PDB file of C-alpha atoms in Angstrom:
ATOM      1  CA  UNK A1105     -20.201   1.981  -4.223  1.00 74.00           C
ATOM      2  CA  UNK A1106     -16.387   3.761  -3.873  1.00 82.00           C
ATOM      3  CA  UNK A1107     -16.330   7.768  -3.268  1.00 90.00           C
ATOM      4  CA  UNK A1108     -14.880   8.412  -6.432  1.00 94.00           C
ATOM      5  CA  UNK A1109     -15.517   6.105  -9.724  1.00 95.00           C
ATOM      6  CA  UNK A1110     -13.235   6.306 -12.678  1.00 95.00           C
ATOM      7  CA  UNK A1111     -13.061   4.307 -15.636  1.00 91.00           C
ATOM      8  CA  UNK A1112      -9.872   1.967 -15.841  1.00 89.00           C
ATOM      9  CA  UNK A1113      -9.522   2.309 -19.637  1.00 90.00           C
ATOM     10  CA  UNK A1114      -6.916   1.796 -21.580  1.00 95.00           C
ATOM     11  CA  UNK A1115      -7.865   4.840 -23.512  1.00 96.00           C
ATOM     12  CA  UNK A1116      -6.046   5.452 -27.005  1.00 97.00           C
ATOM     13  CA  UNK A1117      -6.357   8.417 -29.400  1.00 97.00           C
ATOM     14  CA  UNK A1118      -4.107   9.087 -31.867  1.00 97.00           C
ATOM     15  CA  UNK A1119      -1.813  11.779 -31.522  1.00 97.00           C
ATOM     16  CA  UNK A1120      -3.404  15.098 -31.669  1.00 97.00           C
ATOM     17  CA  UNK A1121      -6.559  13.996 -30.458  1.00 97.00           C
ATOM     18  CA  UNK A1122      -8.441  16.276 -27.880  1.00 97.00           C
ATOM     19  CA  UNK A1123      -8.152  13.904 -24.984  1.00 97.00           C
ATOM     20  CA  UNK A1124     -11.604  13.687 -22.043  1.00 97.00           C
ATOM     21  CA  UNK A1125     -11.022  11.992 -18.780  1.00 98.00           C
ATOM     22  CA  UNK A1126     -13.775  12.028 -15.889  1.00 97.00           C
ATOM     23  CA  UNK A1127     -14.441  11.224 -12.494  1.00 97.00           C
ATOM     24  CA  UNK A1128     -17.405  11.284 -10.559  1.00 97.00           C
ATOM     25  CA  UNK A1129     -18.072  10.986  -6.919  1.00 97.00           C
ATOM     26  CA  UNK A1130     -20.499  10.627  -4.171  1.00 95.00           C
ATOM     27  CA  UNK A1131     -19.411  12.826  -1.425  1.00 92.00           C
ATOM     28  CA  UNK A1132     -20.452  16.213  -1.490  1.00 92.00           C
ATOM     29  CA  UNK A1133     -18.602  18.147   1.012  1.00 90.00           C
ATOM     30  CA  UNK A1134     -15.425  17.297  -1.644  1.00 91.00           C
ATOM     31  CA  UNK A1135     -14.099  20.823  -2.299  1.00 89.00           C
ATOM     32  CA  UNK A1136     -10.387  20.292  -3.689  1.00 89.00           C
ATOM     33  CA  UNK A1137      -9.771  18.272  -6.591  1.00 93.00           C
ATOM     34  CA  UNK A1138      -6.641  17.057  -8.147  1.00 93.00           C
ATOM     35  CA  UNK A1139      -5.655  15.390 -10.908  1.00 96.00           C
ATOM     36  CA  UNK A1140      -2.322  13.204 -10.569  1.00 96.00           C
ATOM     37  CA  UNK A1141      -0.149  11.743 -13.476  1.00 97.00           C
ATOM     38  CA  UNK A1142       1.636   8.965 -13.180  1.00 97.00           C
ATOM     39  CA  UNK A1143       3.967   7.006 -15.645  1.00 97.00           C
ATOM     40  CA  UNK A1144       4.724   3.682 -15.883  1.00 94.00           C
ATOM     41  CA  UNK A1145       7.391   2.574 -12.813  1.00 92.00           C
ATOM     42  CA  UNK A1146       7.149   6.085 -11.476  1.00 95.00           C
ATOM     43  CA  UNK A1147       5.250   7.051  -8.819  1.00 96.00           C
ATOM     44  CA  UNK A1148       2.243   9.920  -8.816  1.00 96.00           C
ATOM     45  CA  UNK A1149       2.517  13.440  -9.619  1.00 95.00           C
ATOM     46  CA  UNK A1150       0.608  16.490  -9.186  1.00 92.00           C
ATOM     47  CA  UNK A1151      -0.363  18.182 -12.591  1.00 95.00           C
ATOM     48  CA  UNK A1152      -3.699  20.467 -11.993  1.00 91.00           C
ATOM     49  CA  UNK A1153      -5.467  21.160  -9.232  1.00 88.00           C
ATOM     50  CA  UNK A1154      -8.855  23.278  -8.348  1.00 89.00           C
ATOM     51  CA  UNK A1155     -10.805  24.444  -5.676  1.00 85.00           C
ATOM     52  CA  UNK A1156     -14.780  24.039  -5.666  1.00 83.00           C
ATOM     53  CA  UNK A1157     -16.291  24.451  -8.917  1.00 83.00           C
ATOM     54  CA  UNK A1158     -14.789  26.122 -12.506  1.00 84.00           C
ATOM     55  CA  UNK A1159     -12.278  25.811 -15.014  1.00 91.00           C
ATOM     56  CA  UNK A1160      -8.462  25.699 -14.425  1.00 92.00           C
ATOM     57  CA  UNK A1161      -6.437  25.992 -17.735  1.00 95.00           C
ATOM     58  CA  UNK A1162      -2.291  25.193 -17.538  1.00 94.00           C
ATOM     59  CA  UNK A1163      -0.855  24.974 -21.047  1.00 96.00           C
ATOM     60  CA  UNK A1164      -2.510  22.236 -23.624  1.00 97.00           C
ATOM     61  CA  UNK A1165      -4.568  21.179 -19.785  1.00 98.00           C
ATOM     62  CA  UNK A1166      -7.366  21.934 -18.550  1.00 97.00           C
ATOM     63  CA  UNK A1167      -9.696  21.379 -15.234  1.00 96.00           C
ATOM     64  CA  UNK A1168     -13.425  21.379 -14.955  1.00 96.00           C
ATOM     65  CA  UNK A1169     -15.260  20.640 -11.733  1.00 96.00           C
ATOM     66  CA  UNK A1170     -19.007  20.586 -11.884  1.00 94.00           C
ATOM     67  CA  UNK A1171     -20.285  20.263  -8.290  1.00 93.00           C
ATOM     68  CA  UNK A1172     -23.715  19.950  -9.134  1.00 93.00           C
ATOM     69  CA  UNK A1173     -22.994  16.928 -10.975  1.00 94.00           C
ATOM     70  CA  UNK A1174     -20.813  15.731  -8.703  1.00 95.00           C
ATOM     71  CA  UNK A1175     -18.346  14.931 -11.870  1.00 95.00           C
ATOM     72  CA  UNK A1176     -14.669  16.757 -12.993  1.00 97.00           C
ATOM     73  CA  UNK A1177     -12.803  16.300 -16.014  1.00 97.00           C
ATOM     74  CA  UNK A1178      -9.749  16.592 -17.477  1.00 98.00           C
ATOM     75  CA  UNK A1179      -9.129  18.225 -20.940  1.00 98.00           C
ATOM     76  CA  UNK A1180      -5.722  17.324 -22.673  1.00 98.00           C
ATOM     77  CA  UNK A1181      -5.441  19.228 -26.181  1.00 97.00           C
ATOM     78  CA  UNK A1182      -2.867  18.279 -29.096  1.00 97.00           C
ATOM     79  CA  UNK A1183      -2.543  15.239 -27.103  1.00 97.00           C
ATOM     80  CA  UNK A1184       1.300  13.819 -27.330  1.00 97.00           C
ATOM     81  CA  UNK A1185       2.682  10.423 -27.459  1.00 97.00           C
ATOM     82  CA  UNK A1186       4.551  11.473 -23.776  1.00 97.00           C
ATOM     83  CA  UNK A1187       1.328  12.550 -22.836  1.00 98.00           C
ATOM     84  CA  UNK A1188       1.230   8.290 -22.622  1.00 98.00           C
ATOM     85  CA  UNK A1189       0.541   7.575 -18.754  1.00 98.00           C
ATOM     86  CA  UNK A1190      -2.270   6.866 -16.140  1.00 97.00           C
ATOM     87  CA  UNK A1191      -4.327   9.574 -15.156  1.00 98.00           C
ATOM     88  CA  UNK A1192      -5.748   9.764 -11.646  1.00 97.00           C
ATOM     89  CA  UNK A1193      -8.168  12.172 -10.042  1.00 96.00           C
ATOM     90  CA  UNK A1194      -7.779  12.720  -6.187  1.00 93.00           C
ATOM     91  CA  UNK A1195     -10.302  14.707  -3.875  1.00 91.00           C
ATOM     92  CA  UNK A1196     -10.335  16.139  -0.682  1.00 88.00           C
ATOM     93  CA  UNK A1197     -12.929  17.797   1.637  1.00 83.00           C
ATOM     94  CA  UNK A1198     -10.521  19.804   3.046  1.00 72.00           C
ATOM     95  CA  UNK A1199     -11.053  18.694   6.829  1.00 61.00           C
ATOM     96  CA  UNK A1200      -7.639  16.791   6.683  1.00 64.00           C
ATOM     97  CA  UNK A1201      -4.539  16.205   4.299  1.00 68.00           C
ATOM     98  CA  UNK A1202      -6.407  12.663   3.139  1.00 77.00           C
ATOM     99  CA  UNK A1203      -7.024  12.343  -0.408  1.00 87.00           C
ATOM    100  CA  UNK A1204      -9.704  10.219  -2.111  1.00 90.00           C
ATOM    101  CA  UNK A1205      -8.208   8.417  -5.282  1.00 93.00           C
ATOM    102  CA  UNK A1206     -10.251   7.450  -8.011  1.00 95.00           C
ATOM    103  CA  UNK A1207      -8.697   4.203  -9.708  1.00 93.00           C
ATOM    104  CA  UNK A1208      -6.859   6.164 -12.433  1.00 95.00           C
ATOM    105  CA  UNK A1209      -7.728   6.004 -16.369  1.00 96.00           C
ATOM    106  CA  UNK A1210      -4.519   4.540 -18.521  1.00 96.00           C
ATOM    107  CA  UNK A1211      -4.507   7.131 -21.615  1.00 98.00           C
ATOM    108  CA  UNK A1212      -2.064   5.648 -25.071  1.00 98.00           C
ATOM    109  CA  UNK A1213      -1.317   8.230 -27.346  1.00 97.00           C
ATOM    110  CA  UNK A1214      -0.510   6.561 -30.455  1.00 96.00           C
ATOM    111  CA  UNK A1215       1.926   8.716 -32.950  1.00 94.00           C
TER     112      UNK A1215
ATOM    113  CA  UNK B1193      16.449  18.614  -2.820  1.00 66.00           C
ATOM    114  CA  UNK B1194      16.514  14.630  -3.810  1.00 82.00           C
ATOM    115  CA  UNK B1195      12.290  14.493  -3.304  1.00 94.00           C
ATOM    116  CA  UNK B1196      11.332  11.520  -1.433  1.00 97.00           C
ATOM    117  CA  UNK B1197      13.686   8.504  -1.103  1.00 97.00           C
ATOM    118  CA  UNK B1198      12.193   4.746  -0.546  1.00 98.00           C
ATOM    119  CA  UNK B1199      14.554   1.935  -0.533  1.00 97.00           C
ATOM    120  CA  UNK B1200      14.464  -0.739  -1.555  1.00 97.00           C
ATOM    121  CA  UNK B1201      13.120  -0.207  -4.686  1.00 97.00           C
ATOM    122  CA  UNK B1202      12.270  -3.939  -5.167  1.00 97.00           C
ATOM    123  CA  UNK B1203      12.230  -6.916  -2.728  1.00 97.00           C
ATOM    124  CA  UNK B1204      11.082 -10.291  -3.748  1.00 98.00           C
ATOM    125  CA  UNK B1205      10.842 -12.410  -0.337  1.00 97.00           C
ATOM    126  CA  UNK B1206       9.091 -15.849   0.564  1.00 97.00           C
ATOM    127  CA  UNK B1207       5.896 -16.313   2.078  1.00 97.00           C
ATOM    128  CA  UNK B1208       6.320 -15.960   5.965  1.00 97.00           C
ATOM    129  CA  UNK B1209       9.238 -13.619   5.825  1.00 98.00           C
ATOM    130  CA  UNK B1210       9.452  -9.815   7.433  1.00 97.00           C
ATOM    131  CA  UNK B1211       9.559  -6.977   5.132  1.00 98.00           C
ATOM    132  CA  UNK B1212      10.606  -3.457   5.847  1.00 98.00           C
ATOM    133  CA  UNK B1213      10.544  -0.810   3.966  1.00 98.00           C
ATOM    134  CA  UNK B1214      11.656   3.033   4.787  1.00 98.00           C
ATOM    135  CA  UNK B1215      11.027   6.077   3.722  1.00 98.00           C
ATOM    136  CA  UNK B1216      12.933   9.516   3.800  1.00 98.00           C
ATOM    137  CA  UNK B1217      10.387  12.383   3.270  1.00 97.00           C
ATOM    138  CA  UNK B1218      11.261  15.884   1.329  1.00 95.00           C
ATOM    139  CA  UNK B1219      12.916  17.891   4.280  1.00 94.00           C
ATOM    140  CA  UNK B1220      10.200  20.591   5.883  1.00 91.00           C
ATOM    141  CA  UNK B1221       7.456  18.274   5.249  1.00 91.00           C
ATOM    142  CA  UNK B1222       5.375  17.735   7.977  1.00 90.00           C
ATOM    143  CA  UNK B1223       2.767  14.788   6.664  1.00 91.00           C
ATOM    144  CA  UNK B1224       3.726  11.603   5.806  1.00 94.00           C
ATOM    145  CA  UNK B1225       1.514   9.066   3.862  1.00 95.00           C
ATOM    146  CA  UNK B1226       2.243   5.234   3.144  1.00 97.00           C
ATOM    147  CA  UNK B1227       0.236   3.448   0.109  1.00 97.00           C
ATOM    148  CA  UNK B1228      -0.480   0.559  -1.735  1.00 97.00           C
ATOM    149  CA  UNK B1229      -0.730  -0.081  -5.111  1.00 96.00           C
ATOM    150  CA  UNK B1230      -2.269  -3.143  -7.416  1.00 94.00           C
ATOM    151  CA  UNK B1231      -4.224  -3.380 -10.372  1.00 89.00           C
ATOM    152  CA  UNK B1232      -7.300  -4.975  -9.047  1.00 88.00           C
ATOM    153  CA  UNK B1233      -7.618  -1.867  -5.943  1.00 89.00           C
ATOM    154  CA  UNK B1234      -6.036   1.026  -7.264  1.00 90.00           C
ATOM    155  CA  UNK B1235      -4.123   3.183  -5.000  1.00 93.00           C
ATOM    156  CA  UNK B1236      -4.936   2.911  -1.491  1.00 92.00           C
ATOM    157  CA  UNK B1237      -4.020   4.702   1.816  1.00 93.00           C
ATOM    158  CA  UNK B1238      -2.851   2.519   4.480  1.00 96.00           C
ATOM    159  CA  UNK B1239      -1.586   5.207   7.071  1.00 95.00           C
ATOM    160  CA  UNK B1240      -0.513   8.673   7.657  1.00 93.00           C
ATOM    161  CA  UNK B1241       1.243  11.045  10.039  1.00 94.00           C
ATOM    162  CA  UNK B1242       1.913  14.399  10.956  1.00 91.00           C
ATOM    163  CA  UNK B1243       4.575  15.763  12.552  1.00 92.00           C
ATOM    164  CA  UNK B1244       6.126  11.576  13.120  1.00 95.00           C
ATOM    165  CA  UNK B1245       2.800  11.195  15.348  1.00 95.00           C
ATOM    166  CA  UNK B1246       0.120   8.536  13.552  1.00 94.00           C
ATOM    167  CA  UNK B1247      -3.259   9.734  12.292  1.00 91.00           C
ATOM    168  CA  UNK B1248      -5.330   7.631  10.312  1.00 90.00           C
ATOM    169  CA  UNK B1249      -4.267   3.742  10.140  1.00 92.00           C
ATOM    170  CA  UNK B1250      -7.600   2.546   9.437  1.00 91.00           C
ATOM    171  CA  UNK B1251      -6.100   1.628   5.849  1.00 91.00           C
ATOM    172  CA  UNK B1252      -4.057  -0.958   7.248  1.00 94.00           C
ATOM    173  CA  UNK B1253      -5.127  -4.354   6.246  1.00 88.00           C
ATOM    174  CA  UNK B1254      -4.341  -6.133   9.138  1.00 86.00           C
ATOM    175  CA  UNK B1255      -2.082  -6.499  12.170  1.00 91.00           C
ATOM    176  CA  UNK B1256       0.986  -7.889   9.872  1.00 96.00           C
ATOM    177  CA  UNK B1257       1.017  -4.230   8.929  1.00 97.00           C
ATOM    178  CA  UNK B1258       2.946  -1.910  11.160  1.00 97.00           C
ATOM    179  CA  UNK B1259       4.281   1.541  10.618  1.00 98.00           C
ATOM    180  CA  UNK B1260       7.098   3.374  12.598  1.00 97.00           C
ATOM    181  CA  UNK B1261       8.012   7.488  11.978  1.00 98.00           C
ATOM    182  CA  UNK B1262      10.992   7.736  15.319  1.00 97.00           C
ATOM    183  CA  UNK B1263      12.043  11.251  13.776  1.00 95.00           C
ATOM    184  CA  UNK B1264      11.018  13.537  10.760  1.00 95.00           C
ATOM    185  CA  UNK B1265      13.082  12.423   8.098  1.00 96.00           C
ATOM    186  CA  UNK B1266      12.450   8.461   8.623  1.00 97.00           C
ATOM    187  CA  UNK B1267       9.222   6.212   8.462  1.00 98.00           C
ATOM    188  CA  UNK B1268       8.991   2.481   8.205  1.00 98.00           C
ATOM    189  CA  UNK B1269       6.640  -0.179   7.175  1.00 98.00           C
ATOM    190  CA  UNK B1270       6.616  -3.564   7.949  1.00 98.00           C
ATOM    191  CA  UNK B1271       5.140  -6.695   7.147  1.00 97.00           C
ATOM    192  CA  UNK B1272       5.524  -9.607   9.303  1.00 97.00           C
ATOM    193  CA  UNK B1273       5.056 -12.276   8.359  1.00 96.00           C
ATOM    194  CA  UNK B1274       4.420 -11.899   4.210  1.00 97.00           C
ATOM    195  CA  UNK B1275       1.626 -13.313   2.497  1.00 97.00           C
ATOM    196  CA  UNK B1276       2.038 -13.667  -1.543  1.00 97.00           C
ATOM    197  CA  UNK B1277      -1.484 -10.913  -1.884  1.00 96.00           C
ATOM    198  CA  UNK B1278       0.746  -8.516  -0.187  1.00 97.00           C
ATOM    199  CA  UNK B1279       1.989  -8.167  -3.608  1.00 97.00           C
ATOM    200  CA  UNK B1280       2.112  -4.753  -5.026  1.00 98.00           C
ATOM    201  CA  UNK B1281       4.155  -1.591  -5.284  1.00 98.00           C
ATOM    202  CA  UNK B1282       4.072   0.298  -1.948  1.00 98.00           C
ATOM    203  CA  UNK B1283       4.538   3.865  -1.970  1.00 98.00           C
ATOM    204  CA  UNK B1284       5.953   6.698   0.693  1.00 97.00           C
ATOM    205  CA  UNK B1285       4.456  10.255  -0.150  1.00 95.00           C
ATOM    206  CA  UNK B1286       5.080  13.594   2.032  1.00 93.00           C
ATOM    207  CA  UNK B1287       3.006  17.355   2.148  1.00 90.00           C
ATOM    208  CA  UNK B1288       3.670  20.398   4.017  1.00 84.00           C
ATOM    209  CA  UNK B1289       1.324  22.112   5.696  1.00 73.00           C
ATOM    210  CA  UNK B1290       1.501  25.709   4.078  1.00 62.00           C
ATOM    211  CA  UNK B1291      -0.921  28.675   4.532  1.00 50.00           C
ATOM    212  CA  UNK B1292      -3.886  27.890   2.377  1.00 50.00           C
ATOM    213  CA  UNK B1293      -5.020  24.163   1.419  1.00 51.00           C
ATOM    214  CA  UNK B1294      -2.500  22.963  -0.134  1.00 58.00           C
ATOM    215  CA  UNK B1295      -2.650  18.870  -1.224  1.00 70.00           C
ATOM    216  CA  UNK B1296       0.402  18.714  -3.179  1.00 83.00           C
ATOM    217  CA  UNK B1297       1.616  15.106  -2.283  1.00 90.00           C
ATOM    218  CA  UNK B1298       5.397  14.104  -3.254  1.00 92.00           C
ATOM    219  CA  UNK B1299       5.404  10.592  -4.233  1.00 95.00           C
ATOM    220  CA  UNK B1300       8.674   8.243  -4.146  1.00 97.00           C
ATOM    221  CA  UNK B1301       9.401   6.111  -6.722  1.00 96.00           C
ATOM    222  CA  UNK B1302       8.112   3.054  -5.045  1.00 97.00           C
ATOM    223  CA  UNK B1303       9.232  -0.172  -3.537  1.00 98.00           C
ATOM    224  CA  UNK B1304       7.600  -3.227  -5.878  1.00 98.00           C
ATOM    225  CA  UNK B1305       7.371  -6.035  -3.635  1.00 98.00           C
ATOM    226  CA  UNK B1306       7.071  -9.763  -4.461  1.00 98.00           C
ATOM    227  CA  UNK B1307       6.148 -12.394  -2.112  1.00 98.00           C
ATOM    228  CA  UNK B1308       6.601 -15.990  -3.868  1.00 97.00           C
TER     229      UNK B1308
END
């Protein structure tokens, strides 16, 4: 079983949509979470991150970590079509600068 | 600054060949981190530094896989000889170490490698 499980996809809403992508994971001394975008031919790039458990909000995106659950999300409202990229979560436990990827969610946005 | 440089961004090479790829970090950072990227695994750490010295290479596949950093502002990987499953886009990222966790990772745009 990998450290961090994310669902592949693709994943398409139609433009507008309120868009939900989740991770889980296994280790529980994880305390920094990230969630990377990525477009196509491009490499990753940070767009939220959050420390331990709550809710981050940045514009139409927002970050939820649920420790308990071991499982975060990522909230993406009035989705756009340029919203159109892969979505990965990345974790850390803080005792290094490693990061544990999940294996990133492709989201389509259709207009 | 120009963010992180790779070259070359693609290299299509035959089957028993060496590859090298380089990297030029963001100026100021002190970690650099090499990955690998398919479709079938994802994203995956094959080595790190800090500060040019080598932490973690326990993502390296195998001993065809090497990884140089002589100075802060260059790193290399190599594979020698090339098999066609070492396939994939392989990316250079770099991090500072600021006050405070900070995991901010600066990706290059990638070097998409072809072994035929």
């Amino acid at each position: 079983q990998k450290e961090v499980e994310q669902d592949p996809g693709p994943l398409s809403v139609p433009e507008g949509a309120i868009v939900s992508l989740n991770c889980t994971y296994s280790n529980s001394a994880f305390q920094y979470f990230m969630w990377y975008r990525q477009y196509s031919r491009k490499g990753p790039e940070l767009l939220m991150y959050t420390y331990s458990s709550g809710n981050k909000e940045d514009g139409r995106f927002t970050a939820q970590v649920d420790k308990s659950s071991k499982y975060i999300s990522l909230f993406i409202r009035d989705s756009q079509p340029s919203d159109s990229a892969t979505y990965l979560c990345a974790m850390s436990a803080g005792s290094n600068y490693q990061l544990i990827w999940g294996a990133g969610t492709k989201l389509i946005i259709k207009p | 600054d120009a963010g992180v440089i790779q070259s070359p961004r693609h290299e299509v090479t035959e089957m028993g060949q060496e590859v090298t790829l380089r990297c030029k970090p963001i100026s100021g950072h002190d970690y650099l981190f090499w990955y690998r990227q398919t479709m079938m695994r994802g994203l995956e750490l094959l080595i790190y530094f800090n500060n040019n010295v080598p932490i973690d290479d326990s993502g390296m596949p195998e001993d065809r896989f090497s990884a140089k950093m002589p100075n802060a502002s260059f790193s290399t990987l190599k594979i020698q000889p090339s098999e066609p499953r070492d396939s994939a886009v392989y990316f250079c990222a770099s991090s500072v170490n600021s006050p405070g966790p900070s995991y901010e990772q600066y990706f290059g745009p990638g070097t998409r490698l072809t072994v035929t």
